[in-house]
Amino acid sequence: MKKGYLITIALLCLIFTSNAQEENTEASNFGLKGGYNLAAVSFDGEEETGQRHSFHVGIYGESFVSKAVALQLELQYSQQGYQVKSNGGTFTQKLDYINIPLLFKMYPEDSFYLEVGPQAGFAISHKETFDSSFNLFDTSQEFEPNKLDWGINFGGGFKTNNGVSLGVRYHLGLGDIYENQGSPRNRVWQFSIGFDL
């Protein structure tokens, strides 16, 4: 049900973005972006785990529907997950996703923007490690994630007339990463730099 709903929204948004591009092609752009991730997980909506330091990289298309309003669709590879440290050692969960964010962007000033919008993510790999600080006792245990993740992004940033952008975004995951394990949900800070092509 959730998957079908997300696919329908994505298709409608793609059609809308295509129409906007046809009507206002001079104000549309395409580019590359990437940056730094601080990823964690919230269990049962309470406090978050330790953060995994990682990165993201992808492409985007931005279409202006008016002078101050734009839609931005992205395709992004993102390394996420979390760390949990205890007296016994450090458990690290590495989760890699292909994310498809759709952002509604407002430009209150020519070079400053705010953004909000949904995101669908597809888990493509995972790895779990436990470092006990004693190699003899290092172990790994697999936790198979759900293939589909979804949530909402909030952010803002600056974009120059030359098409270089600096942005900060927070991803609030709304889908459980695992089944029957305390509602673990992604929480990711992204710090990005982008370049229009």
Short mmCIF file of C-alpha atoms in Angstrom, two decimals, residues 1-193:
data_model
loop_
_atom_site.label_atom_id
_atom_site.label_comp_id
_atom_site.label_asym_id
_atom_site.label_seq_id
_atom_site.Cartn_x
_atom_site.Cartn_y
_atom_site.Cartn_z
CA MET A 1 0.00 0.00 0.00
CA LYS A 2 2.68 2.49 1.00
CA LYS A 3 4.84 1.52 -1.98
CA GLY A 4 1.98 2.03 -4.44
CA TYR A 5 1.13 5.39 -2.85
CA LEU A 6 4.75 6.59 -3.13
CA ILE A 7 5.07 5.44 -6.74
CA THR A 8 1.84 7.28 -7.66
CA ILE A 9 3.07 10.49 -6.03
CA ALA A 10 6.45 10.19 -7.75
CA LEU A 11 4.82 9.72 -11.19
CA LEU A 12 2.49 12.69 -10.70
CA CYS A 13 5.40 14.85 -9.60
CA LEU A 14 7.47 13.79 -12.61
CA ILE A 15 4.62 14.74 -14.95
CA PHE A 16 4.19 18.08 -13.18
CA THR A 17 7.93 18.75 -13.33
CA SER A 18 8.04 17.91 -17.05
CA ASN A 19 5.16 20.32 -17.74
CA ALA A 20 6.87 23.03 -15.70
CA GLN A 21 10.07 22.51 -17.71
CA GLU A 22 8.20 22.84 -21.00
CA GLU A 23 6.49 26.06 -19.89
CA ASN A 24 9.57 27.66 -18.32
CA THR A 25 12.63 26.06 -19.90
CA GLU A 26 14.84 29.13 -19.45
CA ALA A 27 14.52 28.81 -15.67
CA SER A 28 15.22 25.07 -15.50
CA ASN A 29 18.58 23.56 -14.66
CA PHE A 30 20.30 20.25 -14.12
CA GLY A 31 23.35 19.48 -12.02
CA LEU A 32 25.52 17.36 -9.77
CA LYS A 33 25.66 17.48 -5.98
CA GLY A 34 27.34 15.67 -3.13
CA GLY A 35 28.48 16.07 0.44
CA TYR A 36 28.70 14.89 3.99
CA ASN A 37 26.18 12.81 5.98
CA LEU A 38 25.64 12.59 9.72
CA ALA A 39 23.32 9.58 9.96
CA ALA A 40 21.60 8.11 12.99
CA VAL A 41 18.49 6.09 13.87
CA SER A 42 15.66 6.81 16.28
CA PHE A 43 14.11 3.83 18.10
CA ASP A 44 10.46 4.16 19.23
CA GLY A 45 10.58 7.89 18.45
CA GLU A 46 12.87 8.51 21.41
CA GLU A 47 16.54 9.42 21.63
CA GLU A 48 18.81 8.75 18.70
CA THR A 49 21.76 6.40 18.35
CA GLY A 50 25.30 7.57 17.74
CA GLN A 51 25.98 8.95 14.27
CA ARG A 52 27.64 7.31 11.31
CA HIS A 53 29.86 9.70 9.33
CA SER A 54 29.46 9.11 5.60
CA PHE A 55 28.62 10.82 2.29
CA HIS A 56 26.05 11.25 -0.46
CA VAL A 57 26.30 12.00 -4.19
CA GLY A 58 23.75 12.42 -6.96
CA ILE A 59 22.07 14.43 -9.69
CA TYR A 60 19.21 16.91 -9.63
CA GLY A 61 16.82 18.77 -11.90
CA GLU A 62 15.33 22.08 -10.77
CA SER A 63 12.31 23.61 -12.53
CA PHE A 64 10.93 27.04 -11.68
CA VAL A 65 7.15 27.39 -11.73
CA SER A 66 7.46 31.10 -10.88
CA LYS A 67 10.27 33.52 -10.11
CA ALA A 68 10.39 32.48 -6.44
CA VAL A 69 9.08 28.88 -6.49
CA ALA A 70 10.73 25.76 -7.88
CA LEU A 71 10.45 21.97 -7.80
CA GLN A 72 13.61 19.92 -7.52
CA LEU A 73 13.79 16.18 -8.22
CA GLU A 74 16.93 14.26 -7.23
CA LEU A 75 18.45 10.82 -7.65
CA GLN A 76 20.97 10.22 -4.89
CA TYR A 77 23.26 7.53 -3.50
CA SER A 78 23.39 7.97 0.28
CA GLN A 79 25.38 6.12 2.95
CA GLN A 80 23.35 5.97 6.15
CA GLY A 81 23.11 3.85 9.31
CA TYR A 82 24.22 4.37 12.90
CA GLN A 83 26.63 3.45 15.69
CA VAL A 84 25.97 2.23 19.22
CA LYS A 85 28.84 2.36 21.69
CA SER A 86 28.95 0.48 24.99
CA ASN A 87 31.54 -0.79 27.43
CA GLY A 88 31.77 -3.98 25.35
CA GLY A 89 32.61 -2.20 22.08
CA THR A 90 31.05 -0.43 19.10
CA PHE A 91 28.27 -1.80 16.88
CA THR A 92 28.06 -0.15 13.44
CA GLN A 93 25.14 -0.60 11.05
CA LYS A 94 25.97 0.54 7.50
CA LEU A 95 22.93 1.09 5.28
CA ASP A 96 23.28 2.28 1.68
CA TYR A 97 20.29 3.74 -0.18
CA ILE A 98 19.26 5.06 -3.56
CA ASN A 99 17.07 8.01 -2.54
CA ILE A 100 14.60 9.98 -4.66
CA PRO A 101 13.78 13.30 -2.95
CA LEU A 102 11.22 15.71 -4.39
CA LEU A 103 11.63 19.22 -2.96
CA PHE A 104 9.31 22.21 -3.03
CA LYS A 105 11.70 25.19 -2.97
CA MET A 106 10.97 28.81 -2.14
CA TYR A 107 13.39 31.66 -2.89
CA PRO A 108 12.49 34.57 -0.56
CA GLU A 109 15.71 36.17 -1.85
CA ASP A 110 17.48 35.58 -5.17
CA SER A 111 20.32 33.62 -3.62
CA PHE A 112 18.61 32.05 -0.57
CA TYR A 113 16.15 29.14 -0.60
CA LEU A 114 14.08 27.02 1.77
CA GLU A 115 12.96 23.51 0.85
CA VAL A 116 10.58 20.80 2.02
CA GLY A 117 9.29 17.61 0.47
CA PRO A 118 8.91 13.82 0.51
CA GLN A 119 11.59 11.23 -0.15
CA ALA A 120 11.46 7.57 -1.13
CA GLY A 121 14.54 5.42 -0.53
CA PHE A 122 15.53 1.94 -1.67
CA ALA A 123 18.04 -0.05 0.41
CA ILE A 124 20.71 -1.51 -1.86
CA SER A 125 23.22 -2.90 0.67
CA HIS A 126 23.89 -3.32 4.38
CA LYS A 127 26.74 -4.38 6.61
CA GLU A 128 26.94 -4.86 10.36
CA THR A 129 30.14 -4.94 12.41
CA PHE A 130 30.97 -5.15 16.09
CA ASP A 131 34.37 -3.94 17.26
CA SER A 132 35.10 -5.25 20.75
CA SER A 133 38.58 -3.62 20.78
CA PHE A 134 39.92 -7.20 20.93
CA ASN A 135 40.20 -8.75 17.48
CA LEU A 136 39.68 -12.22 18.92
CA PHE A 137 36.12 -11.30 19.90
CA ASP A 138 35.05 -9.25 16.85
CA THR A 139 31.80 -10.56 15.39
CA SER A 140 29.24 -9.54 12.80
CA GLN A 141 25.48 -10.08 12.90
CA GLU A 142 23.13 -9.37 9.99
CA PHE A 143 20.03 -7.20 10.29
CA GLU A 144 18.15 -7.26 6.98
CA PRO A 145 16.54 -3.84 6.35
CA ASN A 146 13.21 -3.23 4.64
CA LYS A 147 13.78 -2.50 0.95
CA LEU A 148 11.63 0.65 0.98
CA ASP A 149 12.21 3.68 3.19
CA TRP A 150 10.33 6.96 3.13
CA GLY A 151 10.16 10.26 4.95
CA ILE A 152 10.24 14.06 4.71
CA ASN A 153 13.12 16.46 4.08
CA PHE A 154 13.52 19.99 5.45
CA GLY A 155 16.34 22.32 4.52
CA GLY A 156 17.72 25.52 3.13
CA GLY A 157 20.76 26.99 1.48
CA PHE A 158 22.36 29.51 -0.83
CA LYS A 159 22.74 29.45 -4.60
CA THR A 160 24.88 31.82 -6.65
CA ASN A 161 24.08 33.22 -10.09
CA ASN A 162 26.75 30.84 -11.45
CA GLY A 163 24.74 27.83 -10.26
CA VAL A 164 26.89 26.84 -7.29
CA SER A 165 24.82 25.93 -4.23
CA LEU A 166 25.53 25.19 -0.58
CA GLY A 167 22.77 23.46 1.35
CA VAL A 168 21.81 21.84 4.65
CA ARG A 169 19.02 19.27 4.84
CA TYR A 170 17.46 17.14 7.56
CA HIS A 171 15.78 13.85 6.64
CA LEU A 172 13.05 12.68 9.02
CA GLY A 173 12.45 9.01 8.26
CA LEU A 174 8.84 7.84 8.69
CA GLY A 175 9.22 4.22 7.61
CA ASP A 176 10.61 1.48 9.86
CA ILE A 177 14.06 0.27 8.81
CA TYR A 178 13.40 -3.19 10.29
CA GLU A 179 10.28 -5.13 11.18
CA ASN A 180 9.37 -5.74 14.84
CA GLN A 181 12.47 -4.09 16.34
CA GLY A 182 11.28 -0.95 18.09
CA SER A 183 10.32 1.21 15.08
CA PRO A 184 13.86 2.23 14.02
CA ARG A 185 13.73 5.21 11.65
CA ASN A 186 16.41 7.09 9.74
CA ARG A 187 17.56 10.53 10.90
CA VAL A 188 20.09 12.13 8.55
CA TRP A 189 21.77 15.53 8.36
CA GLN A 190 23.17 16.31 4.91
CA PHE A 191 25.62 19.09 4.06
CA SER A 192 25.85 19.49 0.28
CA ILE A 193 27.53 21.40 -2.50
#
